[in-house]
mmCIF file of C-alpha atoms in Angstrom:
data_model
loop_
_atom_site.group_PDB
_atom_site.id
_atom_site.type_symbol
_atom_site.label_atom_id
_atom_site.label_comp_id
_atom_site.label_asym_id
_atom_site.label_seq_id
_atom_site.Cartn_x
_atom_site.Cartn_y
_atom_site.Cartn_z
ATOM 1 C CA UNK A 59 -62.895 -98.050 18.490
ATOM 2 C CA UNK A 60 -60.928 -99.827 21.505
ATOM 3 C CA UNK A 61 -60.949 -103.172 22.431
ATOM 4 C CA UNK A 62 -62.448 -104.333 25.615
ATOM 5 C CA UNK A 63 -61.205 -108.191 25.213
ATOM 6 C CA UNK A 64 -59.200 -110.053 22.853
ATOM 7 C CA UNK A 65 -60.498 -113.362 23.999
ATOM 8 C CA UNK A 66 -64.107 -112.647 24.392
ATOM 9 C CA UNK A 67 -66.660 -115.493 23.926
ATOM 10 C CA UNK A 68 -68.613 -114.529 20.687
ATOM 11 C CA UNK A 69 -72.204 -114.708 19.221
ATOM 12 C CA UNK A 70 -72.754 -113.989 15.577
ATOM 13 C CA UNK A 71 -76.446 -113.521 14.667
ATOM 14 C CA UNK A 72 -77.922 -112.675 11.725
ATOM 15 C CA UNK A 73 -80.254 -109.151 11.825
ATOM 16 C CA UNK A 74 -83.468 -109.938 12.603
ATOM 17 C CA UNK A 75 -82.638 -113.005 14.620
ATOM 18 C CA UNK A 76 -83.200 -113.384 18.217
ATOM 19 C CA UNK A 77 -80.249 -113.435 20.585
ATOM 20 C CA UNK A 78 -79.351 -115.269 24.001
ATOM 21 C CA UNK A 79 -76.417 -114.209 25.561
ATOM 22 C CA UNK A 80 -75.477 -116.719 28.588
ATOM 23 C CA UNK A 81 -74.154 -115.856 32.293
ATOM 24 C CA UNK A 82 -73.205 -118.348 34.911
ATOM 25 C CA UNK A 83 -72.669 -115.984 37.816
ATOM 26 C CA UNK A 84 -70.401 -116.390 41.211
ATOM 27 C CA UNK A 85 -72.230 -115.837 44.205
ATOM 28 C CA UNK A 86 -75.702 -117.917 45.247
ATOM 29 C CA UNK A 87 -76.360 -114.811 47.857
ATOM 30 C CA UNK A 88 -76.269 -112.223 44.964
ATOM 31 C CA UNK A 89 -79.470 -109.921 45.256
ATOM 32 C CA UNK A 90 -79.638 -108.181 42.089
ATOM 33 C CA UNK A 91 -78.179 -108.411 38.662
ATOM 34 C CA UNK A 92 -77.639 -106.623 35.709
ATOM 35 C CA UNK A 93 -76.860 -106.591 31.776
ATOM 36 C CA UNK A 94 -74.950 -103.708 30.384
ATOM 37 C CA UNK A 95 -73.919 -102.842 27.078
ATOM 38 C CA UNK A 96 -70.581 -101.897 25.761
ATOM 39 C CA UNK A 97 -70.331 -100.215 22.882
ATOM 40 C CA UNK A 98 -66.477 -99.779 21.125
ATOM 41 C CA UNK A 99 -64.936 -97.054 22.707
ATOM 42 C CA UNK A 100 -67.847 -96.111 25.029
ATOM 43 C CA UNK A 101 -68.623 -96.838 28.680
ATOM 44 C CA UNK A 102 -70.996 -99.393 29.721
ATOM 45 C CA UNK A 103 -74.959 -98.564 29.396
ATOM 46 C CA UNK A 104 -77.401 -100.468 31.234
ATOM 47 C CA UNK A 105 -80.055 -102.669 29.964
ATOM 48 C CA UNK A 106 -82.098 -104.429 32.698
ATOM 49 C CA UNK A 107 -81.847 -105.783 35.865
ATOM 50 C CA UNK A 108 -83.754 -108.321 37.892
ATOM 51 C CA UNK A 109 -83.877 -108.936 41.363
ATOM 52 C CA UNK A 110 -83.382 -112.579 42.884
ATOM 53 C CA UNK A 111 -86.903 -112.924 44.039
ATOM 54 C CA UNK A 112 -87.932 -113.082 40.270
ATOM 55 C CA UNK A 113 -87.307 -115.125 37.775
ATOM 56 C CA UNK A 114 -88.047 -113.356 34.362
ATOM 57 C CA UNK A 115 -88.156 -109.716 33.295
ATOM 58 C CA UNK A 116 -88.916 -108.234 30.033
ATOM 59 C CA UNK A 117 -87.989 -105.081 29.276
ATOM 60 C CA UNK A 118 -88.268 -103.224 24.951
ATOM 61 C CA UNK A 119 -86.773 -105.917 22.198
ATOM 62 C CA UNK A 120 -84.682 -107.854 25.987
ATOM 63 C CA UNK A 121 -85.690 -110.462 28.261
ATOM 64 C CA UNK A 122 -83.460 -111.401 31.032
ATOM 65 C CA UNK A 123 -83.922 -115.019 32.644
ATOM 66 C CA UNK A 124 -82.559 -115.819 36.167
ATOM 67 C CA UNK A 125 -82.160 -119.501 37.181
ATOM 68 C CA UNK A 126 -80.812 -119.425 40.462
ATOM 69 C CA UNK A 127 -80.592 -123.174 40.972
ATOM 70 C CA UNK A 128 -77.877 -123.238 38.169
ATOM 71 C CA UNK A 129 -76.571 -119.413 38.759
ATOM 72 C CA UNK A 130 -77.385 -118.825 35.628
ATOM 73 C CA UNK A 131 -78.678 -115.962 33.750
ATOM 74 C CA UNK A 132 -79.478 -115.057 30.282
ATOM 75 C CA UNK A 133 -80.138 -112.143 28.100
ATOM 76 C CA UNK A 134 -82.622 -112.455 24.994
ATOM 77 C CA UNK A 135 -82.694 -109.888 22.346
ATOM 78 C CA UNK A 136 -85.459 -109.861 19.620
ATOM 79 C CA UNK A 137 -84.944 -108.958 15.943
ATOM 80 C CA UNK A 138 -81.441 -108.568 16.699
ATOM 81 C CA UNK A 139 -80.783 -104.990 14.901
ATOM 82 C CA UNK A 140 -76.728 -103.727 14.139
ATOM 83 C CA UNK A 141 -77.215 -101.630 16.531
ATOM 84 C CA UNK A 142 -76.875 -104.451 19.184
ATOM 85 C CA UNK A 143 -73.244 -105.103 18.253
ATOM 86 C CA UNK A 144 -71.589 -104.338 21.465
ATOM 87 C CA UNK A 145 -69.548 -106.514 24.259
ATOM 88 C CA UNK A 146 -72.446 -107.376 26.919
ATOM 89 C CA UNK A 147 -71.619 -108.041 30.539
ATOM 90 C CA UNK A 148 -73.798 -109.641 33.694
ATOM 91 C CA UNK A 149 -72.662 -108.304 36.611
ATOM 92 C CA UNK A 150 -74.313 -109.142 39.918
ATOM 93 C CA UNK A 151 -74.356 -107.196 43.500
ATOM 94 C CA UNK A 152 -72.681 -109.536 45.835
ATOM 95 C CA UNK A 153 -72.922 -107.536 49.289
ATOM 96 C CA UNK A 154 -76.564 -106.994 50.275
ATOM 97 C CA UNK A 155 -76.873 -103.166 51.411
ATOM 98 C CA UNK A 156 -73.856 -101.911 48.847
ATOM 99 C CA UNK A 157 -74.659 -100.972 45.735
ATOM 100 C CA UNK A 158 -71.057 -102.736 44.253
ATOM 101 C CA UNK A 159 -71.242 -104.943 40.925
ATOM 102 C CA UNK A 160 -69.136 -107.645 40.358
ATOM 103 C CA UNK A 161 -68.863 -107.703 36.551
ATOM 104 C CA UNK A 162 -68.717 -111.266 34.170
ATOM 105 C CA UNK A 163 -66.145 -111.658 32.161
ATOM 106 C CA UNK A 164 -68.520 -110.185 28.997
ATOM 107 C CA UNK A 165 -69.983 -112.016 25.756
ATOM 108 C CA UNK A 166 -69.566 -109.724 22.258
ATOM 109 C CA UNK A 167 -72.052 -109.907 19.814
ATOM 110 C CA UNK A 168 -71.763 -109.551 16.156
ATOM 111 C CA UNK A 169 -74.948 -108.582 13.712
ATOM 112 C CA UNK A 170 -74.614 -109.413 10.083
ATOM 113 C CA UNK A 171 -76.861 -107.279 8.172
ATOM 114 C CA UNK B 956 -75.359 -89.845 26.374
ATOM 115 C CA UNK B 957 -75.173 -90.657 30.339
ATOM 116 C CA UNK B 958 -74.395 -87.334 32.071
ATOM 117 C CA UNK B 959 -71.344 -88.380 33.379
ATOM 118 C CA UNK B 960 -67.683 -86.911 32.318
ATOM 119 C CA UNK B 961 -64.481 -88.325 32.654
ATOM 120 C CA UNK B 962 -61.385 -86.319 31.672
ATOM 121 C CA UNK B 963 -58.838 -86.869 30.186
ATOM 122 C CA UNK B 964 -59.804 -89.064 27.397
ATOM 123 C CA UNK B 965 -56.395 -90.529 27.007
ATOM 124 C CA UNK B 966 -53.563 -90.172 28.791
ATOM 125 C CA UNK B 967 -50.129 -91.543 28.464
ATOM 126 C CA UNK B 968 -47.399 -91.236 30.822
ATOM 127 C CA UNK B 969 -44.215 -93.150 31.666
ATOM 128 C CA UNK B 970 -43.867 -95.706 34.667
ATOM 129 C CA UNK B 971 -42.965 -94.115 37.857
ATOM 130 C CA UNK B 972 -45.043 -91.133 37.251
ATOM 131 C CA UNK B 973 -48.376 -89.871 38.974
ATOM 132 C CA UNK B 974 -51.957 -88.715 37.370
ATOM 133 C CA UNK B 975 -55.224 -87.571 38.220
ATOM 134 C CA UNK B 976 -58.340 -88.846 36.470
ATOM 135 C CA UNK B 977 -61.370 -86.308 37.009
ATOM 136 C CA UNK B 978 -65.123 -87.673 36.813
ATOM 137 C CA UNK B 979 -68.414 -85.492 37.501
ATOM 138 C CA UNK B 980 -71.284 -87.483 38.002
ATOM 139 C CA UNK B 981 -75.087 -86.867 36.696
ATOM 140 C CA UNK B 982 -76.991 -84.053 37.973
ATOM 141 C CA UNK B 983 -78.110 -85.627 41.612
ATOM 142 C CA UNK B 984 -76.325 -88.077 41.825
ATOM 143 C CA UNK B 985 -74.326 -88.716 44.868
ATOM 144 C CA UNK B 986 -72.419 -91.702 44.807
ATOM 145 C CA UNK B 987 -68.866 -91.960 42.069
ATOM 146 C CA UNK B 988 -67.707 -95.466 41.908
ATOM 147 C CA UNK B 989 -64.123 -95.976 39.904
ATOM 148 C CA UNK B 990 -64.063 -99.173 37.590
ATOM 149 C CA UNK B 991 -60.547 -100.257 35.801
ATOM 150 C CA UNK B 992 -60.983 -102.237 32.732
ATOM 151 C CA UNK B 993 -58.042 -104.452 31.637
ATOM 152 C CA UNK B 994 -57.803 -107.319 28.580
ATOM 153 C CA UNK B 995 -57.030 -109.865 31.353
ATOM 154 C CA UNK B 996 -59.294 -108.809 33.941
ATOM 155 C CA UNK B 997 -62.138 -107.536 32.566
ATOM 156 C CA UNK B 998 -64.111 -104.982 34.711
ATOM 157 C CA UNK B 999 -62.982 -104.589 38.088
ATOM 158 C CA UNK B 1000 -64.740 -102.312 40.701
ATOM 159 C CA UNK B 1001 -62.158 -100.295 42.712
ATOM 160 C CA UNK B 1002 -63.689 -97.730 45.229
ATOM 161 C CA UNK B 1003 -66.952 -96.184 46.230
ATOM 162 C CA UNK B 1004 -68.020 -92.325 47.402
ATOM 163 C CA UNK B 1005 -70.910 -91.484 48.761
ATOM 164 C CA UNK B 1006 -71.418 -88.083 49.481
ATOM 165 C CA UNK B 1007 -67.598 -87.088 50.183
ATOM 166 C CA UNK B 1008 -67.246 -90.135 52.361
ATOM 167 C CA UNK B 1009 -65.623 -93.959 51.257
ATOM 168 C CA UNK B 1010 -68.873 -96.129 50.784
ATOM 169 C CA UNK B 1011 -66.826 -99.213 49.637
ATOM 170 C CA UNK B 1012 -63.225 -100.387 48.349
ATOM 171 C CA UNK B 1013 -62.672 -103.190 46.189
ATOM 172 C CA UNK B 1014 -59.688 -104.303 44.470
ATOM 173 C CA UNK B 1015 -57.581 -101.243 44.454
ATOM 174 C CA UNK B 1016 -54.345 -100.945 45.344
ATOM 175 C CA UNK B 1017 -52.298 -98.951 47.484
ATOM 176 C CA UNK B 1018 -50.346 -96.881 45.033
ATOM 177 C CA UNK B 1019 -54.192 -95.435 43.897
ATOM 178 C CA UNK B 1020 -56.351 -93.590 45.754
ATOM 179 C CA UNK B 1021 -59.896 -91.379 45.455
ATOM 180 C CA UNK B 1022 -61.382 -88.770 46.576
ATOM 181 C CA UNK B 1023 -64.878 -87.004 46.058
ATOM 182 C CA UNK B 1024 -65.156 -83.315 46.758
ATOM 183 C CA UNK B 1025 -67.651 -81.436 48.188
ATOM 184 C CA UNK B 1026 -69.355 -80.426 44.859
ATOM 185 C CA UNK B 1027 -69.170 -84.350 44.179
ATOM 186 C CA UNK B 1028 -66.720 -84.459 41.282
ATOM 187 C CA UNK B 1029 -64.182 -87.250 42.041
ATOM 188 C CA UNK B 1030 -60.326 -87.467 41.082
ATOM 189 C CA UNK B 1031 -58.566 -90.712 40.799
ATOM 190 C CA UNK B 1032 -54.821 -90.595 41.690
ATOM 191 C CA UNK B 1033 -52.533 -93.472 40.624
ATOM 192 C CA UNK B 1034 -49.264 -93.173 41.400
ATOM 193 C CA UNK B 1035 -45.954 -95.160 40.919
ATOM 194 C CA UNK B 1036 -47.618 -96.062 37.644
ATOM 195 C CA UNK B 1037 -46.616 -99.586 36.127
ATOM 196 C CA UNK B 1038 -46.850 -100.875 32.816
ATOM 197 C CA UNK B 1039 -49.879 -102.926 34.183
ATOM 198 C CA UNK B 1040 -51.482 -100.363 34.799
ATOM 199 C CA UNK B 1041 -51.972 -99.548 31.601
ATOM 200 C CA UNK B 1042 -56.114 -100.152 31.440
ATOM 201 C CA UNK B 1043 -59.579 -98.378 30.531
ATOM 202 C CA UNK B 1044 -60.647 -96.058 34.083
ATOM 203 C CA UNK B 1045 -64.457 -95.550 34.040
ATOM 204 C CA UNK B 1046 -66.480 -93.275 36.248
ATOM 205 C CA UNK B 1047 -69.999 -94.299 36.973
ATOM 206 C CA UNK B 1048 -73.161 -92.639 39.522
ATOM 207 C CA UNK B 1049 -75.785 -93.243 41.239
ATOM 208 C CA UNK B 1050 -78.715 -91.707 43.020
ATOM 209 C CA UNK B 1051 -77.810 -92.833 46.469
ATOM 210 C CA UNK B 1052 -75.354 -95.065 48.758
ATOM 211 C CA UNK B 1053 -77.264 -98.525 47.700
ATOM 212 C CA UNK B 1054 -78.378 -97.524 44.209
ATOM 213 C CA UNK B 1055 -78.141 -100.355 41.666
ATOM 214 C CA UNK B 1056 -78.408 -98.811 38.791
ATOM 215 C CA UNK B 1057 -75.257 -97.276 37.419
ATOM 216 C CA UNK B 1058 -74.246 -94.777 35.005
ATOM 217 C CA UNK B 1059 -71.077 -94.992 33.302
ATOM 218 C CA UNK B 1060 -69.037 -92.136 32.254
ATOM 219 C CA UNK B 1061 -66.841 -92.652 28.493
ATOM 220 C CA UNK B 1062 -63.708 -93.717 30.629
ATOM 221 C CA UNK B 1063 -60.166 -92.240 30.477
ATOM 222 C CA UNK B 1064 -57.745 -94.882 28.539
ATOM 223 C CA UNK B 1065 -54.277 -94.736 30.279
ATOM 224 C CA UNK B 1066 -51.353 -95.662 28.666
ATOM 225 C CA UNK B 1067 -48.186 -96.295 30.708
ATOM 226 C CA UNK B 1068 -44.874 -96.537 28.941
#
């Protein structure tokens, strides 16, 4: 498959372990936010957003956690599968009324079976 | 599986040169939006259609342009190609002008020469 980073932070888990992928994000006015997945030679697939007037949403096996004092926001994974081994990016919607993402720089995880 | 195509898959040309990436978006979906995904950038939103007309522009350049056509499909043109242009070109829809949730096509991966 093709690389989407060469200098990627990375987070190797253990299947079955949970996972918390970190994101300090840019903009304090940012609405909306999401997590997408990158698979190795595939485009990204979403995961889960949350909007800035909450502060946790839990979606199947993913959490995502938004501290807005800090900018910071967090994916959790449960029982972290193979499957999950991907590059995973925050992005967040910086102009209120567009619908454009401003993507993070991306975290890749690697599951040991 | 997200719906949306992206043709070519690869491409490779030589600097100087001029090509057209194609995307079709999901089944009712309105809105293309053109992503280019370098090592040292990352993912980088470039332009926005909604509905045949420019919704948004972000960091493209002035040798590329977009277009969407009246059955919705979007092309891509980059022209004067550089070697730093080499870089993944995703395609991704929505339902409307200020949808959040995007839907990536596989990307075409350009390789300039």
């Amino acid at each position: 498959g093709e690389s989407v980073g060469l200098h990627l932070p990375t987070l190797s888990v253990q299947e079955g372990d949970n996972s918390i992928i970190n994101c300090a994000y840019s903009n304090s006015a940012s609405d909306y936010f999401i997590w997408y997945k990158q698979e190795s030679g595939k485009g990204p697939q979403f995961i889960i957003d949350i909007r800035s007037n909450m502060d946790k949403r839990q979606g199947q096996r993913v959490t995502v956690l938004l501290n807005k004092t800090v900018k910071h926001l967090s994916l959790q994974i449960a029982a972290t599968q193979p499957g999950d081994s991907a590059v995973y990016f925050c992005a967040e919607n910086m102009h209120s009324g567009y619908s454009t993402l401003t993507f993070g720089k991306g975290t890749m995880l690697l599951v040991s079976p | 599986d997200s719906g949306v195509t992206q043709t070519p898959k690869h491409l490779i040309t030589a600097t100087g040169q001029r090509v057209t990436l194609r995307c079709s978006p999901r089944s009712g979906d309105l809105s293309v939006y053109w992503y280019q995904q370098s090592l040292d950038q990352g993912l980088q939103f470039l332009i926005q259609y909604y509905n045949g007309e420019e919704r948004a522009k972000g960091n493209i350049l002035e040798r590329f342009s977009a277009q969407q056509f009246p059955d919705l499909h979007s092309e891509l043109n980059l022209s004067s190609l550089e070697l730093g242009d080499s870089a993944l070109y995703f395609c991704a829809s929505s339902l409307g002008a200020s949808s959040y949730e995007q839907y990536f096509g596989p990307g075409t991966r350009l390789t300039v020469t």
